[in-house]
CSV table of C-alpha atoms in Angstrom, one decimal:
chain,number,residue,atom,x,y,z
A,847,MET,CA,69.1,146.4,99.2
A,848,LYS,CA,70.3,149.4,97.2
A,849,LYS,CA,69.6,149.0,93.3
A,850,VAL,CA,72.8,150.3,91.6
A,851,LEU,CA,72.9,151.6,87.6
A,852,LEU,CA,75.9,150.9,86.3
A,853,VAL,CA,76.9,153.3,83.5
A,854,GLY,CA,79.6,151.8,81.6
A,855,CYS,CA,80.5,147.9,81.5
A,856,GLY,CA,83.7,147.7,79.2
A,857,GLY,CA,87.1,148.3,80.3
A,858,TYR,CA,87.3,149.2,84.2
A,859,GLY,CA,83.6,149.2,84.3
A,860,ALA,CA,84.1,145.3,84.2
A,861,GLY,CA,85.3,145.4,87.2
A,862,TYR,CA,82.0,147.1,88.9
A,863,VAL,CA,80.1,144.2,87.2
A,864,ASN,CA,82.5,141.5,89.3
A,865,MET,CA,82.7,143.3,92.8
A,866,LEU,CA,79.1,144.0,92.4
A,867,LEU,CA,78.2,140.4,92.1
A,868,GLU,CA,80.3,138.9,94.2
A,869,GLN,CA,80.5,141.2,97.1
A,870,GLY,CA,77.0,143.2,96.7
A,871,ASP,CA,75.8,142.2,100.3
A,872,LYS,CA,78.8,143.4,101.5
A,873,VAL,CA,77.4,146.8,100.8
A,874,ASP,CA,73.9,146.3,100.9
A,875,ALA,CA,73.6,146.8,97.2
A,876,LYS,CA,72.7,145.0,94.2
A,877,LEU,CA,73.5,145.2,90.5
A,878,TYR,CA,70.2,146.3,88.8
A,879,ALA,CA,70.8,147.4,85.9
A,880,ILE,CA,73.2,148.7,83.2
A,881,ALA,CA,73.4,151.4,80.8
A,882,ASP,CA,76.1,150.8,77.7
A,883,PRO,CA,75.8,150.5,73.6
A,884,TYR,CA,78.6,148.6,73.6
A,885,VAL,CA,77.8,145.5,76.0
A,886,GLU,CA,78.2,143.1,73.5
A,887,ASN,CA,81.8,144.0,73.6
A,888,SER,CA,82.3,143.9,77.2
A,889,GLN,CA,84.4,141.2,78.9
A,890,VAL,CA,81.9,140.4,81.3
A,891,LYS,CA,78.6,140.3,79.1
A,892,ASP,CA,78.6,136.5,79.8
A,893,LEU,CA,77.9,137.4,83.6
A,894,ILE,CA,75.7,140.5,82.6
A,895,TYR,CA,73.6,137.8,80.8
A,896,ALA,CA,73.9,134.9,82.9
A,897,ALA,CA,72.5,137.0,85.6
A,898,GLY,CA,69.7,138.3,83.8
A,899,ILE,CA,70.7,142.1,84.5
A,900,PRO,CA,68.7,144.3,82.1
A,901,VAL,CA,70.6,146.4,79.6
A,902,TYR,CA,70.1,149.5,78.3
A,903,LYS,CA,71.6,151.8,75.8
A,904,THR,CA,71.9,155.4,77.8
A,905,PRO,CA,71.0,156.5,81.3
A,906,GLU,CA,68.3,158.4,80.2
A,907,GLU,CA,66.4,155.0,78.7
A,908,PHE,CA,66.8,153.5,82.0
A,909,TYR,CA,65.2,156.2,83.7
A,910,GLU,CA,62.5,156.6,81.7
A,911,LYS,CA,61.4,153.3,82.6
A,912,ASP,CA,62.9,152.6,86.3
A,913,PHE,CA,65.3,154.1,89.1
A,914,ALA,CA,68.3,153.2,91.2
A,915,GLU,CA,69.2,155.0,94.0
A,916,ILE,CA,73.1,154.4,93.3
A,917,ALA,CA,74.6,155.2,89.8
A,918,ILE,CA,78.1,154.3,89.1
A,919,ILE,CA,79.2,156.0,86.0
A,920,SER,CA,82.5,154.2,84.5
A,921,THR,CA,82.2,155.7,80.7
A,922,PRO,CA,84.8,157.8,78.7
A,923,ILE,CA,86.2,161.1,79.7
A,924,MET,CA,83.7,163.3,77.4
A,925,LEU,CA,80.6,161.6,78.6
A,926,HIS,CA,81.1,162.2,81.9
A,927,ALA,CA,79.4,165.5,82.6
A,928,HIS,CA,76.3,165.2,80.7
A,929,GLN,CA,75.8,161.4,82.0
A,930,THR,CA,76.6,162.4,85.9
A,931,GLU,CA,74.2,165.2,85.2
A,932,VAL,CA,71.4,162.9,84.4
A,933,CYS,CA,72.2,160.2,87.0
A,934,LEU,CA,72.2,163.3,89.8
A,935,MET,CA,69.0,165.1,88.3
A,936,ALA,CA,66.8,161.6,88.3
A,937,GLY,CA,67.6,161.8,91.8
A,938,SER,CA,70.2,159.2,92.2
A,939,ASP,CA,73.6,159.5,94.0
A,940,VAL,CA,76.6,158.9,92.0
A,941,LEU,CA,80.2,157.5,92.2
A,942,LEU,CA,81.7,158.9,89.3
A,943,GLU,CA,85.2,157.4,88.2
A,944,LYS,CA,88.4,159.6,87.7
A,945,PRO,CA,89.0,162.0,86.1
A,946,ILE,CA,86.0,163.9,86.9
A,947,SER,CA,85.8,165.5,83.5
A,948,GLY,CA,88.4,166.9,80.6
A,949,SER,CA,87.8,170.5,81.1
A,950,VAL,CA,87.3,173.0,84.3
A,951,ALA,CA,83.8,173.8,82.8
A,952,ASP,CA,82.9,170.5,82.7
A,953,ALA,CA,83.9,169.9,86.1
A,954,LYS,CA,81.8,172.7,87.3
A,955,ARG,CA,79.0,171.9,85.8
A,956,ILE,CA,79.0,168.4,87.1
A,957,GLN,CA,79.4,170.1,90.7
A,958,GLU,CA,76.4,172.5,90.0
A,959,ALA,CA,74.3,169.7,88.8
A,960,ARG,CA,75.1,168.3,92.4
A,961,ASP,CA,74.4,171.2,94.2
A,962,LYS,CA,70.9,171.9,92.3
A,963,SER,CA,69.7,168.0,92.8
A,964,GLY,CA,70.7,168.0,96.3
A,965,ARG,CA,72.4,164.4,96.0
A,966,LYS,CA,75.8,162.9,96.7
A,967,LEU,CA,78.6,162.6,94.2
A,968,VAL,CA,81.9,161.0,94.8
A,969,ILE,CA,84.8,161.0,92.4
A,970,GLY,CA,86.5,157.6,92.3
A,971,PHE,CA,90.6,158.0,92.9
A,972,GLN,CA,90.8,154.9,94.7
A,973,TRP,CA,93.8,155.5,96.6
A,974,SER,CA,91.6,158.5,98.7
A,975,ALA,CA,89.1,155.1,100.0
A,976,ASN,CA,92.1,153.0,100.7
A,977,ASP,CA,92.3,152.2,104.4
A,978,ALA,CA,96.3,152.4,105.0
A,979,MET,CA,96.0,155.9,103.4
A,980,LEU,CA,93.5,157.2,105.1
A,981,ARG,CA,95.5,156.3,108.2
A,982,PHE,CA,98.3,157.8,107.2
A,983,LYS,CA,96.3,161.2,105.9
A,984,LYS,CA,94.9,161.5,109.5
A,985,ASP,CA,97.9,161.0,111.0
A,986,ALA,CA,99.7,163.9,108.7
A,987,ASP,CA,96.3,165.9,109.3
A,988,ALA,CA,96.9,165.7,112.6
A,989,GLY,CA,100.4,166.9,112.9
A,990,LEU,CA,102.1,163.7,113.9
A,991,TYR,CA,104.8,164.3,111.7
A,992,GLY,CA,105.0,168.1,111.3
A,993,LYS,CA,104.4,170.6,108.5
A,994,LEU,CA,104.4,168.6,105.0
A,995,LEU,CA,107.3,169.9,103.2
A,996,SER,CA,107.3,168.7,100.0
A,997,THR,CA,105.8,165.7,97.7
A,998,LYS,CA,107.2,163.7,94.6
A,999,SER,CA,106.1,160.6,93.0
A,1000,LEU,CA,107.0,158.5,89.8
A,1001,VAL,CA,105.3,156.2,87.8
A,1002,LEU,CA,107.1,154.5,84.7
A,1003,TRP,CA,104.1,151.9,82.8
A,1004,PRO,CA,104.7,151.7,79.0
A,1005,ARG,CA,101.4,151.3,77.0
A,1006,ASP,CA,101.5,149.8,73.4
A,1007,PHE,CA,99.4,151.0,70.4
A,1008,ALA,CA,96.3,148.9,71.1
A,1009,TYR,CA,95.9,150.7,74.3
A,1010,TYR,CA,95.4,154.1,72.4
A,1011,ASN,CA,93.3,152.1,70.1
A,1012,ARG,CA,91.0,150.7,72.3
A,1013,GLY,CA,87.6,151.3,72.4
A,1014,THR,CA,85.7,154.0,70.2
A,1015,ARG,CA,89.6,155.4,70.3
A,1016,TRP,CA,89.4,158.6,72.5
A,1017,ALA,CA,92.5,157.8,74.4
A,1018,GLY,CA,95.1,160.4,74.1
A,1019,LYS,CA,92.7,162.8,72.0
A,1020,LYS,CA,91.7,166.3,73.3
A,1021,TYR,CA,88.4,166.5,72.0
A,1022,ALA,CA,85.6,164.2,71.2
A,1023,ALA,CA,83.7,164.4,67.8
A,1024,ASP,CA,81.1,166.8,69.2
A,1025,GLY,CA,83.3,168.9,70.6
A,1026,SER,CA,83.3,167.6,74.3
A,1027,ALA,CA,86.4,168.0,76.1
A,1028,ILE,CA,88.6,164.9,76.9
A,1029,PHE,CA,92.2,166.0,77.0
A,1030,ASP,CA,93.0,162.5,78.0
A,1031,SER,CA,96.7,162.0,79.1
A,1032,ILE,CA,98.9,160.2,81.3
A,1033,ALA,CA,98.5,162.6,84.0
A,1034,SER,CA,94.8,163.0,83.5
A,1035,ASN,CA,94.1,158.7,83.4
A,1036,ALA,CA,96.5,156.3,83.7
A,1037,THR,CA,98.5,157.5,86.6
A,1038,ALA,CA,96.2,160.6,87.6
A,1039,HIS,CA,95.4,158.4,91.1
A,1040,TYR,CA,99.3,159.3,92.0
A,1041,LEU,CA,99.3,162.5,91.0
A,1042,PHE,CA,96.1,163.6,92.6
A,1043,ASN,CA,97.5,162.0,95.8
A,1044,MET,CA,99.8,164.4,96.4
A,1045,LEU,CA,97.5,167.1,96.0
A,1046,TRP,CA,95.1,165.3,98.3
A,1047,VAL,CA,97.9,164.7,101.3
A,1048,ALA,CA,98.9,168.2,100.9
A,1049,GLY,CA,95.2,169.7,101.3
A,1050,LYS,CA,93.5,170.5,104.2
A,1051,GLY,CA,90.7,167.5,105.0
A,1052,TYR,CA,89.9,166.1,101.9
A,1053,GLU,CA,89.6,169.2,100.0
A,1054,ALA,CA,93.0,168.7,98.1
A,1055,ALA,CA,95.7,171.3,97.2
A,1056,ARG,CA,95.6,174.0,94.7
A,1057,VAL,CA,98.9,174.1,92.6
A,1058,GLY,CA,100.6,177.3,91.3
A,1059,ASP,CA,104.2,178.1,90.2
A,1060,VAL,CA,104.1,175.1,87.6
A,1061,SER,CA,107.0,174.3,85.3
A,1062,PHE,CA,106.9,171.5,83.4
A,1063,PHE,CA,108.0,169.3,80.4
A,1064,ALA,CA,105.6,167.1,78.3
A,1065,ALA,CA,105.8,165.3,75.4
A,1066,LYS,CA,105.1,162.4,73.1
A,1067,ALA,CA,106.3,159.3,71.4
A,1068,ASN,CA,103.2,157.8,70.3
A,1069,ASP,CA,100.7,159.7,67.5
A,1070,ILE,CA,98.5,161.3,70.0
A,1071,GLU,CA,97.1,164.9,70.6
A,1072,THR,CA,98.0,165.0,74.2
A,1073,TYR,CA,101.3,164.0,75.5
A,1074,ASP,CA,102.6,160.2,76.9
A,1075,THR,CA,105.3,161.8,79.2
A,1076,LEU,CA,104.9,164.3,81.7
A,1077,VAL,CA,107.4,165.9,84.7
A,1078,LEU,CA,106.0,168.8,86.8
A,1079,LYS,CA,106.9,170.8,89.5
A,1080,GLY,CA,105.0,173.3,91.5
A,1081,LYS,CA,104.3,174.8,94.8
A,1082,THR,CA,100.6,174.6,96.8
A,1083,GLU,CA,99.1,177.7,98.2
A,1084,ASP,CA,101.1,176.5,101.5
A,1085,GLY,CA,104.0,176.0,100.1
A,1086,VAL,CA,104.4,172.6,99.8
A,1087,GLU,CA,106.9,171.5,96.7
A,1088,LEU,CA,105.5,168.9,94.2
A,1089,PHE,CA,107.3,166.8,91.8
A,1090,PHE,CA,105.9,164.2,89.5
A,1091,GLY,CA,107.3,162.3,86.7
A,1092,ALA,CA,105.2,159.5,84.6
A,1093,SER,CA,105.7,158.2,81.1
A,1094,HIS,CA,104.1,155.7,78.6
A,1095,ALA,CA,107.3,155.8,76.1
A,1096,ILE,CA,109.2,153.3,78.2
A,1097,LYS,CA,110.7,150.6,77.3
A,1098,ARG,CA,108.5,146.8,78.6
A,1099,GLU,CA,111.7,146.0,80.5
A,1100,LYS,CA,111.8,148.8,82.5
A,1101,VAL,CA,108.3,149.2,84.4
A,1102,GLN,CA,108.7,151.4,87.5
A,1103,ASN,CA,105.3,150.6,89.4
A,1104,PRO,CA,104.5,154.2,91.7
A,1105,ILE,CA,106.9,155.3,94.5
A,1106,PHE,CA,106.6,158.4,96.3
A,1107,GLU,CA,108.5,160.2,99.1
A,1108,TYR,CA,106.8,163.0,101.0
A,1109,LYS,CA,109.1,164.5,103.2
A,1110,PHE,CA,107.6,166.1,106.3
A,1111,GLU,CA,109.6,168.3,109.0
A,1112,LYS,CA,109.8,164.8,111.5
A,1113,ALA,CA,109.4,161.9,108.9
A,1114,THR,CA,109.6,160.6,105.5
A,1115,ALA,CA,106.4,158.8,104.0
A,1116,TYR,CA,107.7,156.3,101.2
A,1117,PHE,CA,105.3,154.1,99.1
A,1118,GLY,CA,107.7,151.7,97.2
A,1119,GLY,CA,111.2,152.7,96.8
A,1120,LYS,CA,112.8,152.7,100.3
A,1121,GLY,CA,110.0,150.9,101.7
A,1122,ARG,CA,110.4,147.1,102.7
A,1123,SER,CA,107.9,146.3,100.6
A,1124,GLU,CA,106.9,147.5,96.6
A,1125,LYS,CA,103.4,148.0,97.9
A,1126,GLY,CA,103.7,148.9,101.6
A,1127,LEU,CA,103.3,152.6,102.6
A,1128,GLU,CA,105.9,153.3,105.8
A,1129,VAL,CA,106.8,156.3,107.3
A,1130,ILE,CA,110.3,157.0,108.8
A,1131,ARG,CA,110.9,159.0,111.5
A,1132,ASN,CA,114.1,161.3,111.7
A,1133,ASP,CA,114.8,159.5,114.7
A,1134,GLY,CA,115.0,156.1,112.5
A,1135,SER,CA,111.7,154.6,114.1
A,1136,ILE,CA,109.2,153.1,111.4
A,1137,VAL,CA,105.2,153.6,111.4
A,1138,ASP,CA,104.1,150.6,108.7
A,1139,TYR,CA,100.5,151.6,107.6
A,1140,GLY,CA,100.9,148.1,105.1
A,1141,MET,CA,98.8,149.0,102.2
A,1142,SER,CA,98.0,147.3,99.0
A,1143,ASP,CA,96.1,148.1,95.7
A,1144,ASN,CA,94.5,144.9,96.1
A,1145,GLY,CA,90.8,145.3,96.9
A,1146,GLY,CA,91.2,149.2,95.5
A,1147,LEU,CA,88.3,148.9,94.0
A,1148,ALA,CA,85.7,147.2,96.8
A,1149,GLN,CA,87.3,149.9,99.4
A,1150,LYS,CA,86.2,153.0,97.0
A,1151,VAL,CA,82.8,151.3,96.6
A,1152,GLU,CA,82.4,150.5,100.3
A,1153,LYS,CA,83.5,154.1,101.1
A,1154,ALA,CA,81.1,155.9,99.0
A,1155,PHE,CA,78.1,154.1,99.7
A,1156,ALA,CA,78.6,154.4,103.3
A,1157,TYR,CA,78.7,158.3,102.4
A,1158,PHE,CA,75.7,157.8,100.6
A,1159,ASP,CA,74.0,156.2,103.2
A,1160,GLY,CA,75.2,158.6,106.1
A,1161,LYS,CA,77.5,156.8,107.8
A,1162,GLY,CA,80.8,157.9,106.2
A,1163,GLU,CA,82.6,161.0,105.2
A,1164,ASN,CA,83.0,161.8,101.3
A,1165,VAL,CA,86.5,161.2,101.1
A,1166,CYS,CA,86.9,162.5,97.7
A,1167,PRO,CA,84.6,165.4,97.0
A,1168,VAL,CA,84.0,167.2,93.5
A,1169,GLU,CA,86.1,170.2,95.1
A,1170,ALA,CA,89.3,168.2,95.5
A,1171,ALA,CA,89.1,166.7,92.2
A,1172,ILE,CA,88.5,169.9,90.5
A,1173,LYS,CA,91.8,171.1,91.6
A,1174,HIS,CA,93.4,168.1,89.4
A,1175,ILE,CA,91.5,169.2,86.2
A,1176,GLU,CA,92.7,172.8,86.9
A,1177,LEU,CA,96.2,172.0,87.0
A,1178,LEU,CA,96.1,169.9,84.2
A,1179,GLU,CA,94.1,172.3,82.3
A,1180,GLY,CA,96.8,175.4,83.3
A,1181,LEU,CA,99.8,173.4,80.9
A,1182,TRP,CA,97.1,173.6,78.0
A,1183,GLU,CA,96.9,177.2,78.7
A,1184,GLU,CA,100.4,177.8,78.8
A,1185,ARG,CA,100.8,175.8,75.7
A,1186,ASP,CA,98.5,174.5,72.4
A,1187,ALA,CA,100.8,171.7,71.5
A,1188,MET,CA,103.4,169.3,73.0
A,1189,GLU,CA,106.4,168.4,71.0
A,1190,PRO,CA,107.5,164.9,70.1
A,1191,PHE,CA,110.7,163.9,71.2
A,1192,SER,CA,114.0,163.8,69.6
A,1193,ALA,CA,113.6,162.1,66.5
A,1194,GLU,CA,116.4,160.0,67.0
A,1195,LYS,CA,115.8,158.9,70.4
A,1196,ILE,CA,112.3,157.0,69.5
A,1197,VAL,CA,112.3,153.3,69.1
A,1198,THR,CA,109.5,152.4,66.9
A,1199,LEU,CA,108.5,148.3,67.5
A,1200,PRO,CA,105.7,146.5,65.7
A,1201,ASP,CA,103.1,147.1,68.3
A,1202,MET,CA,104.7,150.2,70.2
A,1203,VAL,CA,107.2,153.0,70.4
A,1204,TYR,CA,109.5,154.0,73.6
A,1205,VAL,CA,112.4,156.2,74.3
A,1206,ALA,CA,115.8,155.1,74.5
A,1207,GLY,CA,117.1,155.7,78.1
A,1208,LEU,CA,113.7,157.6,79.4
A,1209,ASP,CA,113.4,155.4,82.2
A,1210,ASP,CA,117.0,156.2,83.7
A,1211,THR,CA,116.5,160.1,83.2
A,1212,LEU,CA,113.4,159.9,84.5
A,1213,LYS,CA,114.6,158.6,87.7
A,1214,GLU,CA,117.2,160.9,88.0
A,1215,CYS,CA,114.5,163.7,87.9
A,1216,PHE,CA,113.2,162.1,90.6
A,1217,LYS,CA,116.0,161.6,92.7
A,1218,GLU,CA,117.0,165.5,92.2
A,1219,ALA,CA,113.5,166.5,91.9
A,1220,ARG,CA,114.0,168.5,88.8
A,1221,LEU,CA,112.8,168.9,85.0
A,1222,PRO,CA,115.1,166.8,82.4
A,1223,ASN,CA,117.4,169.0,80.8
A,1224,PRO,CA,117.4,169.2,76.5
A,1225,GLU,CA,120.2,167.3,76.1
A,1226,GLU,CA,118.7,164.1,78.2
A,1227,VAL,CA,115.3,164.1,76.1
């Protein structure tokens, strides 16, 4: 049974604690140690202590005394490059939570550490490890639906002040106090899976596609350094058109869970929306016949661990390599290269509540943008 070092046990990292304690046998692995200076703030601290799992402040402290074949890194973005380097160079294979980093430079630093160490590295975009999504990807790559023509996706997830003030308050920041790149935004974090999935499906194999010819609208209602709303249009190097819309500045009652439409020559793939189930992935062929892939986000973390550990063990593929994840960061960094600061929404449209802000009517505007695959008009925002 392989030993696992978990770096970061708060927030999303708590899910890894639960999964490994409950299902470790299924992946022939044991949660062996945790590196986190804030373990007392974790919602699973009692489970950790009850299981007798040793806790260290940093991965360096752990490797000075011990070793684990696998490291899972689930920490704030600005720590990814350094911590991944430490774990790889110590001889561990690494599952690194998305996004890979806050900058292309840090992503390439991670790539170099992988190459230099000779170890294996997987980036944790969980839709890339989903069984139904993988079946769909293989069928699409085999040409079952013809050439991919366009992809579009929409996610409207309200977030309150507590979301931006959580942890060490790095959410929505460009840089950490030490100058490390964060560039945390709705597109790099909460809805990153859905933006990245379009690149991943459009790419050859698991390489992901590179996007250029980009136009975008980015704005913020929250008092942050980045943006809480993004509408983006672009085109891959192979000519696949891309549309992505996402916002946190949405009224609570106006949630829109992820939907997508991927149009091929011979069919259209739907998730949510026109599909019969909000969680279902369906392909409707041009002749009206339906391929139902199923699919649910339930168990997404477990599937991600299973696929990564199988790859580490030489029994599976790397469904999300560094080379793919870098293209996500290249796209987002390109937005900052074009514009140093993101503008606020029109003041008269912002509604301030005691615990959050939202933009009146933004949900309807973004749904129209999704339908028409367009950017919002100035008078709409």
